[in-house]
XYZ file of C-alpha atoms in Angstrom:
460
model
C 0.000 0.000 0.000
C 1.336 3.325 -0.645
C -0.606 6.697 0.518
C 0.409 10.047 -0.483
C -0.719 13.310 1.600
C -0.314 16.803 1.294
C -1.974 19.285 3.627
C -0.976 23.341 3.163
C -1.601 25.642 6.233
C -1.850 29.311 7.102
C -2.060 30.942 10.403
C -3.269 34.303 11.182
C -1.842 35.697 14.700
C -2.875 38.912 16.103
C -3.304 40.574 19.475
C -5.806 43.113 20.159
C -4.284 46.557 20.759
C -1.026 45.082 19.649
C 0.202 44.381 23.166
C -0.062 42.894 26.483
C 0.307 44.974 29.849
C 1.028 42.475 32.719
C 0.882 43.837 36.411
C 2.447 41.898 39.615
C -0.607 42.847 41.667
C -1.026 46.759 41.722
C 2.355 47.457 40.445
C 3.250 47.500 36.685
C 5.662 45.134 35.338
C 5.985 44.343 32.071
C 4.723 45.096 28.875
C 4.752 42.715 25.676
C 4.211 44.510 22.071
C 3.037 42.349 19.185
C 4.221 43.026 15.372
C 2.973 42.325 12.053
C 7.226 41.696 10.719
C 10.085 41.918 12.338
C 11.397 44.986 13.335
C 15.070 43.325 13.690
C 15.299 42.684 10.244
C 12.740 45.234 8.305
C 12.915 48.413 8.004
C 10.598 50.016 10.597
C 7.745 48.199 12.957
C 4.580 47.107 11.182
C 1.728 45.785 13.338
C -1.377 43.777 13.197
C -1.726 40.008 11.611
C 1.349 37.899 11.526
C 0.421 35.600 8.564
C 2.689 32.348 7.558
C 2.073 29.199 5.216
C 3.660 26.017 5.603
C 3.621 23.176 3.773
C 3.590 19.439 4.818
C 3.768 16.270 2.649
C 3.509 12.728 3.989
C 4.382 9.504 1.511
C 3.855 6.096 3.125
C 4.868 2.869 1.578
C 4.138 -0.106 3.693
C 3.990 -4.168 3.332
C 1.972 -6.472 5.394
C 1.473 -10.280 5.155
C -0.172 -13.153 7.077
C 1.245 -16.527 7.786
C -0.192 -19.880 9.036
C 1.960 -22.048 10.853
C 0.757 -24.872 11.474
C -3.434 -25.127 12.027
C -3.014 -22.628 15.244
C -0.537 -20.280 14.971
C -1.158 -17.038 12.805
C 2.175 -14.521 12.706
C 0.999 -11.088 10.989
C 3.802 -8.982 9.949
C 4.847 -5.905 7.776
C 6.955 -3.150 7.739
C 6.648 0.398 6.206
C 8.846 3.466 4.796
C 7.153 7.234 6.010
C 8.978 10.112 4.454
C 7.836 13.719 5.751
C 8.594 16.413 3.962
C 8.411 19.897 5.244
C 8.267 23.926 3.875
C 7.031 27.468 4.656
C 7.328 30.409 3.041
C 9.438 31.732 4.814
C 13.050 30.761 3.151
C 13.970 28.255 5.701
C 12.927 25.318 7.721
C 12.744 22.741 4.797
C 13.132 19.135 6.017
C 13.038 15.955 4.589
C 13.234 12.991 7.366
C 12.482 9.446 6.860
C 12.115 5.917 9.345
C 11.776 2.152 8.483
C 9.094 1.068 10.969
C 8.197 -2.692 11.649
C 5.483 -4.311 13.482
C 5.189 -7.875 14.321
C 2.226 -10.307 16.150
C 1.415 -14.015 16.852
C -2.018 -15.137 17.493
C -2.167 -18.926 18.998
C -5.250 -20.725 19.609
C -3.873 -22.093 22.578
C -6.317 -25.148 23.648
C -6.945 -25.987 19.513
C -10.907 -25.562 19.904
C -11.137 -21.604 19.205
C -12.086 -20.893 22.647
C -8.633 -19.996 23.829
C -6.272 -17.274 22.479
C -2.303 -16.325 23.336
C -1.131 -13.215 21.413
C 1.949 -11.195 21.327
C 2.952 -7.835 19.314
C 5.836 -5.752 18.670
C 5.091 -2.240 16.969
C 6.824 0.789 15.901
C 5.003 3.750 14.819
C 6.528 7.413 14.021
C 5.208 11.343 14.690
C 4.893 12.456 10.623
C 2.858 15.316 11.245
C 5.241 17.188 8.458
C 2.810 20.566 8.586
C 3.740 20.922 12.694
C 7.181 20.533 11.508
C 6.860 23.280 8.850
C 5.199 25.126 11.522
C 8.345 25.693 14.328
C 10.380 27.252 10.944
C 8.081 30.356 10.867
C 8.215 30.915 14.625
C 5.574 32.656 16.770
C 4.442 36.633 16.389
C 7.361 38.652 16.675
C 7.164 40.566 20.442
C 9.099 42.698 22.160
C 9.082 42.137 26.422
C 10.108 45.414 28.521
C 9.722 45.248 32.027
C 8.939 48.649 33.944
C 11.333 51.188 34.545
C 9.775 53.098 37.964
C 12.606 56.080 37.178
C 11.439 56.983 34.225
C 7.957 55.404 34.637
C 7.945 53.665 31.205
C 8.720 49.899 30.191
C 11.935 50.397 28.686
C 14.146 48.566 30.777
C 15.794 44.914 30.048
C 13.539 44.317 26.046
C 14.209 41.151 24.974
C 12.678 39.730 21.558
C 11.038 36.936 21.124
C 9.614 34.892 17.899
C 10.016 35.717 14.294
C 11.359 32.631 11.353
C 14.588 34.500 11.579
C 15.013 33.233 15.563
C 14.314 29.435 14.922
C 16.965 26.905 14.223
C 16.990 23.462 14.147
C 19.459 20.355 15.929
C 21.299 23.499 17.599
C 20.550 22.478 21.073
C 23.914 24.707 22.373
C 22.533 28.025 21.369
C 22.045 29.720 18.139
C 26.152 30.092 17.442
C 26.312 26.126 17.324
C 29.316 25.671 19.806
C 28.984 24.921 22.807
C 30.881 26.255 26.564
C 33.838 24.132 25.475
C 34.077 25.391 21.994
C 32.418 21.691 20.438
C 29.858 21.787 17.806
C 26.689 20.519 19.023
C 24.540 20.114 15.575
C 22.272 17.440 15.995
C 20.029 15.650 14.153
C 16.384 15.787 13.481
C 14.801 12.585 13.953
C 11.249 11.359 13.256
C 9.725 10.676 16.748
C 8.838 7.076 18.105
C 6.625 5.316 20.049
C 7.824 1.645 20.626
C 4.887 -0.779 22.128
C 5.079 -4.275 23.040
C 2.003 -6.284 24.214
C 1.316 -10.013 25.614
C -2.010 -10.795 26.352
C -4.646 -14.055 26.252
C -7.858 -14.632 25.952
C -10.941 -17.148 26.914
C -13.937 -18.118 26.206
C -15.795 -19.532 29.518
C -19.215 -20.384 28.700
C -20.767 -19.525 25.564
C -20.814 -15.926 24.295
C -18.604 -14.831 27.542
C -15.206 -14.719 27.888
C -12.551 -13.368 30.079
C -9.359 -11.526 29.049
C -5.917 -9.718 29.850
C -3.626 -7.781 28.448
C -0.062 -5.911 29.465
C 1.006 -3.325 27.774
C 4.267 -1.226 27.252
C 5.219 1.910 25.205
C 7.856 3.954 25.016
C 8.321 7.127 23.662
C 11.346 8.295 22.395
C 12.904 11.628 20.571
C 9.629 13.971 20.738
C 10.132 16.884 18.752
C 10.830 19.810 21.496
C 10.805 23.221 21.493
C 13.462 24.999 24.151
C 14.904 28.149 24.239
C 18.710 28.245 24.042
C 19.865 32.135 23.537
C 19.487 32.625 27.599
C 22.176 31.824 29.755
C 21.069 31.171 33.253
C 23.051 30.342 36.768
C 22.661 26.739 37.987
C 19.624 27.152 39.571
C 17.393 28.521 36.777
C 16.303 31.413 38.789
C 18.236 34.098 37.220
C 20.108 34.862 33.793
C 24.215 34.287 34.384
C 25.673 37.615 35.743
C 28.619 37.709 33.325
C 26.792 37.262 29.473
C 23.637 36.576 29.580
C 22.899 35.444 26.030
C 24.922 33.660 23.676
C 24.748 35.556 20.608
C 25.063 38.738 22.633
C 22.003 40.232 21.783
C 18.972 40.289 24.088
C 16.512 37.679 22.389
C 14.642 34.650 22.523
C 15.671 31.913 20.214
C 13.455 28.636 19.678
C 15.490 25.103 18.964
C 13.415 22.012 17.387
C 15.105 19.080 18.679
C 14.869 15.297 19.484
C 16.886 15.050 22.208
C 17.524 11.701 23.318
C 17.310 13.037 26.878
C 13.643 13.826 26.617
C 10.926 10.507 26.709
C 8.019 9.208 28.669
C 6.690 5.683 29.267
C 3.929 3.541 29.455
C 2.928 0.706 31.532
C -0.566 -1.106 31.816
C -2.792 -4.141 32.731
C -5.835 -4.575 31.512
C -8.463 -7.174 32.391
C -11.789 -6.864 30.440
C -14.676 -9.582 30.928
C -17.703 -9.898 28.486
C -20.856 -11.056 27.680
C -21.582 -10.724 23.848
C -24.401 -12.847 23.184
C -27.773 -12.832 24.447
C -30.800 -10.077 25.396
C -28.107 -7.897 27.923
C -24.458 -7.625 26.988
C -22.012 -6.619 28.860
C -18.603 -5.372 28.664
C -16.331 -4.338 32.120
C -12.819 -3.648 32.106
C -10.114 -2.424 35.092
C -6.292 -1.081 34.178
C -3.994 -0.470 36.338
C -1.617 2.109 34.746
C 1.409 3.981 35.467
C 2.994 6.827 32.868
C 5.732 8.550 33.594
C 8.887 10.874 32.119
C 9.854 14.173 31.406
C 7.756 15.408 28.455
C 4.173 15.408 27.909
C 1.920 14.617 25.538
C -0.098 17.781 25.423
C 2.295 19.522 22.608
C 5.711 20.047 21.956
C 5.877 23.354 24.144
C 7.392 21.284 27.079
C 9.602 23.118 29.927
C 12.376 20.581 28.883
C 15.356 22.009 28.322
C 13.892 25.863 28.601
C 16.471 26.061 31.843
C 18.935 23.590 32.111
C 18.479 23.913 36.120
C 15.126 22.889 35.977
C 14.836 19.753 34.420
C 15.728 17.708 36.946
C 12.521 17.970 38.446
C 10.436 17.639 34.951
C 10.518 13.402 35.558
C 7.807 12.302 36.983
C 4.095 11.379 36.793
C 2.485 13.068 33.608
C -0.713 14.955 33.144
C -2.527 11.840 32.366
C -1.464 9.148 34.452
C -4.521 8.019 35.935
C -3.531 4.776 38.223
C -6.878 3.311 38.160
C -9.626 3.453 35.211
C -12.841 0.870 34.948
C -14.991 0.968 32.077
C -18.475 -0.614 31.657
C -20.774 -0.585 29.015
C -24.171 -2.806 29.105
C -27.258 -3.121 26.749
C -30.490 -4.413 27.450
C -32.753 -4.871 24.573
C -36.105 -4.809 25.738
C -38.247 -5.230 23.235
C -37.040 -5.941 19.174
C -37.253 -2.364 18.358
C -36.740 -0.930 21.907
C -33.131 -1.153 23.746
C -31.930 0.636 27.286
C -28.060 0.808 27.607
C -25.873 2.322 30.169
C -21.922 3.222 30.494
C -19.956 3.969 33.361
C -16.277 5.325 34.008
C -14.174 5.817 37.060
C -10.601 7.408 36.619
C -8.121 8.124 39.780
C -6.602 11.489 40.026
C -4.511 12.774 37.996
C -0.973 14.658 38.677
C -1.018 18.445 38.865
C 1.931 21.026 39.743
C 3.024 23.705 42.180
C 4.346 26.463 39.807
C 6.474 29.754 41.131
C 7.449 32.517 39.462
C 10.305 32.840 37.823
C 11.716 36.468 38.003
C 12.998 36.705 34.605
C 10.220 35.486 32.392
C 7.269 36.884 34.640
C 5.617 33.931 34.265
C 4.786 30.633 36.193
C 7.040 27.744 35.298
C 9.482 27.413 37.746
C 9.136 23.909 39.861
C 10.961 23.588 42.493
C 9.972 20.009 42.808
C 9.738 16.889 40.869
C 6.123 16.910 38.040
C 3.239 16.095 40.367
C 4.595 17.177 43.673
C 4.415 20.380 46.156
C 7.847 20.981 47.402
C 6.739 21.790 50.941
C 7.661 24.229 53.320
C 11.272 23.732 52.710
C 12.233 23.960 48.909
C 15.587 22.463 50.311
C 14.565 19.363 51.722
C 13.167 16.670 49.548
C 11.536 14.427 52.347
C 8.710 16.642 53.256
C 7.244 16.946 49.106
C 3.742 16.015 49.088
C 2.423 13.943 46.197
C -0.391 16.140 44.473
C -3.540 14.744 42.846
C -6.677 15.837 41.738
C -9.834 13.954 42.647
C -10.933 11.054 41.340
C -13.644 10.974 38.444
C -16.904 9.007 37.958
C -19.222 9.187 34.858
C -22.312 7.366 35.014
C -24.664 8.025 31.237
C -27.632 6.448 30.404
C -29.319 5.937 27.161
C -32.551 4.645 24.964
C -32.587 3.695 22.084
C -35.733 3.013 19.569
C -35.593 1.634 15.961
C -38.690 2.276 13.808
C -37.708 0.150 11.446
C -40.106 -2.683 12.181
C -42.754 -0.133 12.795
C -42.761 2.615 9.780
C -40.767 0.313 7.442
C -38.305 2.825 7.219
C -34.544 2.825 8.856
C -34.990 5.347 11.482
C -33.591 5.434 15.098
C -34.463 7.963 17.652
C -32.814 8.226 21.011
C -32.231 9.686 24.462
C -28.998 10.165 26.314
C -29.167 11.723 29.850
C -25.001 12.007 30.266
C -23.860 12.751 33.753
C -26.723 10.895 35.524
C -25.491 11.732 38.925
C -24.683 15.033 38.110
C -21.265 15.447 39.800
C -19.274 19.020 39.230
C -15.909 17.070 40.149
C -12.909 19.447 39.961
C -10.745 18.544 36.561
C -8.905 21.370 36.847
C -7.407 23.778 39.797
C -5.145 26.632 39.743
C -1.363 25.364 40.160
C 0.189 28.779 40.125
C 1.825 29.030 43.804
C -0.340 32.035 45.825
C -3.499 32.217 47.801
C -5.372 30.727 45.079
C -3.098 27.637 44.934
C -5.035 24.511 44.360
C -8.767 26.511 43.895
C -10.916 24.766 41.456
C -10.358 26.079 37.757
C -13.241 23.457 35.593
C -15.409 21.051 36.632
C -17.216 18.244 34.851
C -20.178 19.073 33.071
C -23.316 19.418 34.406
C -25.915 16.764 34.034
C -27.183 16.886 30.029
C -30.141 15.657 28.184
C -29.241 14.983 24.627
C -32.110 13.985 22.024
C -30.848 12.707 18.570
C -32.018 10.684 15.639
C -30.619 8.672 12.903
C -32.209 8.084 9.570
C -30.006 5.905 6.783
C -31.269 5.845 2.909
């Protein structure tokens, strides 16, 4: 099979006004001007929409095949060729990467009467979104960040640039000069990001039309493509630029990096056991995992903290956003009468991780931990023993549903139905405020309220 895909994007970015005035409480401090091009190359400031194109193509050749040994044993196998090839219009950030990924499984009908199944699989799959690659070339809006000067009373003091194509490199995870403290290139490669999963698992059929199964399951993900800034130069601690040179290039500006560092990576553990009933008036289907997943980098976006300040990422490992130790799933069906059915799913998901974030004095913002991902570091920063685990609650989802096909009524292939989602209408917190202050930990969202939902189908 071979698959060929092109997808062509433009972005529009604008800020109303043109810029951002940020306040620490009462007090000014900063103030963040948007432009339309970029003032450090062009001649004179334009403002209003920052508008890039990029470009993204995506060619897939892959080979699968089945094989029988024996009367029991089924191996399934393949392996494929992804190129991704990347451009903007923007002169730069063309890239043309390319992976070999296999993927491998074994199906054995363990007891030789089809009610028993052993199975096994090795994958490898690759990130080819080529467009989100085009996309770190062009950079964000062009801004300029001046924090408040009380002398003069104006923010003119300490501007630093940020965005703009002109600021983004690629494999130059050193700084924008390419050499590193020692005076060693550091160009690095780009890689296509990979997820590598291995599962065992077996299956069996107790009585007829229910069976009982389980499955472990293990990915890891390796060389995400990451976004850090590398033009700052900061002291050990992250806290503060370096007192003697603060950038590398001299000049006071952010610079983005898109790397695959083989540093950054999270993984994947779980068990699942799932028991069900497929056969008969009421089906059923129930399912537990434990799960654990755990690393450095998210999966929310490439945006990570890693590598933003070198001081800080020893306490990006940890639990991720959406390790949830505990999930069950149900779903059951009742059919009532021919035409008429009643169904019925529930969820329940443990907390997930959230973070303590302080303010780090340079960038204004919150992203400094001064723990590990997950944690509060305590009373004392300094002393790792008294951190406190942080989760949010757990979650519970309980929908109901009826269904009605007219079809043996009207003749016609019509369904109508009712879903009441949220039955028990819990407003669990999902969300609370990890910026460290009085409002630490305050509920942000909650679940959705309880929701009637009326809906019909008709097929011709």
């Amino acid at each position: 099979v071979s698959r060929y895909y092109v997808k062509r994007e433009t972005t529009y970015q604008g800020v109303p006004g043109d810029r951002k005035l940020f306040f620490n409480g009462t007090a000014p401090d900063r103030e963040v001007e948007y432009f339309a091009n970029d003032p450090r190359i062009d001649v004179g400031a334009r403002h209003g929409y920052y508008i890039r194109g990029a470009t993204g193509t995506l060619l897939v050749h892959s080979l699968t095949d089945s094989v029988k040994v024996g009367r029991y044993v089924t191996v399934n196998g393949g392996l494929a060729l992804t190129n991704a090839i990347s451009q903007t219009n923007a002169g730069k950030g063309a890239l043309r990467l390319a992976a070999l990924t296999p993927h491998l499984s074994v199906v054995w009908d363990a007891t030789q009467d089809g009610r028993t199944v052993l199975r096994g699989s090795f994958a490898n799959y690759v990130d080819a979104d080529a467009v989100r690659v085009s996309r770190y070339a062009l950079g964000e809006q062009v801004s300029r960040d001046c924090r408040w000067d009380a002398a003069s009373e104006t923010y003119s003091r300490e501007c630093e640039y940020r965005g703009g194509a002109a600021k983004s490199t690629f494999g130059l995870p050193c700084g924008p000069e390419g050499y590193d403290a020692a005076g060693k290139p550091c160009k690095s490669a780009i890689r296509l990001p990979r997820m590598w999963e291995y599962t065992v698992g077996a299956e069996r059929e107790i009585a007829t039309g229910l069976s009982l199964s389980g499955d472990l399951v293990y990915r890891k993900f390796t060389h995400p493509y990451e976004l850090q800034e590398t033009n700052r130069i900061w002291n050990h601690s992250g806290t503060q630029l370096a007192f003697n040179g603060n950038y590398r290039n001299g000049r006071p500006e952010q610079i983005q990096d898109l790397g695959t560092s083989d540093r950054a990576e999270r993984k994947y553990t779980g068990v699942t056991a799932v028991i069900r009933k497929r056969e008969g008036r009421m089906r059923i289907q129930m399912g537990y995992t434990w799960s654990r997943l755990i690393g450095n980098v998210d999966n929310g976006g490439d945006n990570n903290f890693f590598g933003d300040i070198p001081g800080r990422d020893v306490y990006l490992y940890g639990y991720l956003q959406d390790d949830h130790r505990h999930d069950i799933r149900g779903a059951v069906t009742y059919s009532i009468l021919p035409w008429l059915s009643l169904g019925s799913t529930y969820s329940y998901a443990s907390g997930a991780p959230y973070n303590r974030l302080f303010r780090n004095q340079v960038t204004g913002r919150f992203e400094e931990y001064r723990s590990r991902q997950g944690s509060d570091p305590g009373l004392d920063v300094n002393n790792p023993y008294d951190d406190r685990d942080l989760r949010l609650p757990d979650i519970q989802r309980l929908n109901m549903k009826v269904s009605a096909n007219l079809k043996p009524i009207t003749g016609q292939d019509a369904e109508v139905y009712l879903d009441v989602l949220n039955i028990l209408n819990l407003r669990t917190a999902t969300g609370v405020i990890n910026e460290n202050g009085s409002a630490f930990g305050a509920t942000r969202t909650t679940m959705n309220p309880m929701l009637f939902r009326i809906g019909g189908r008709y097929r011709y």
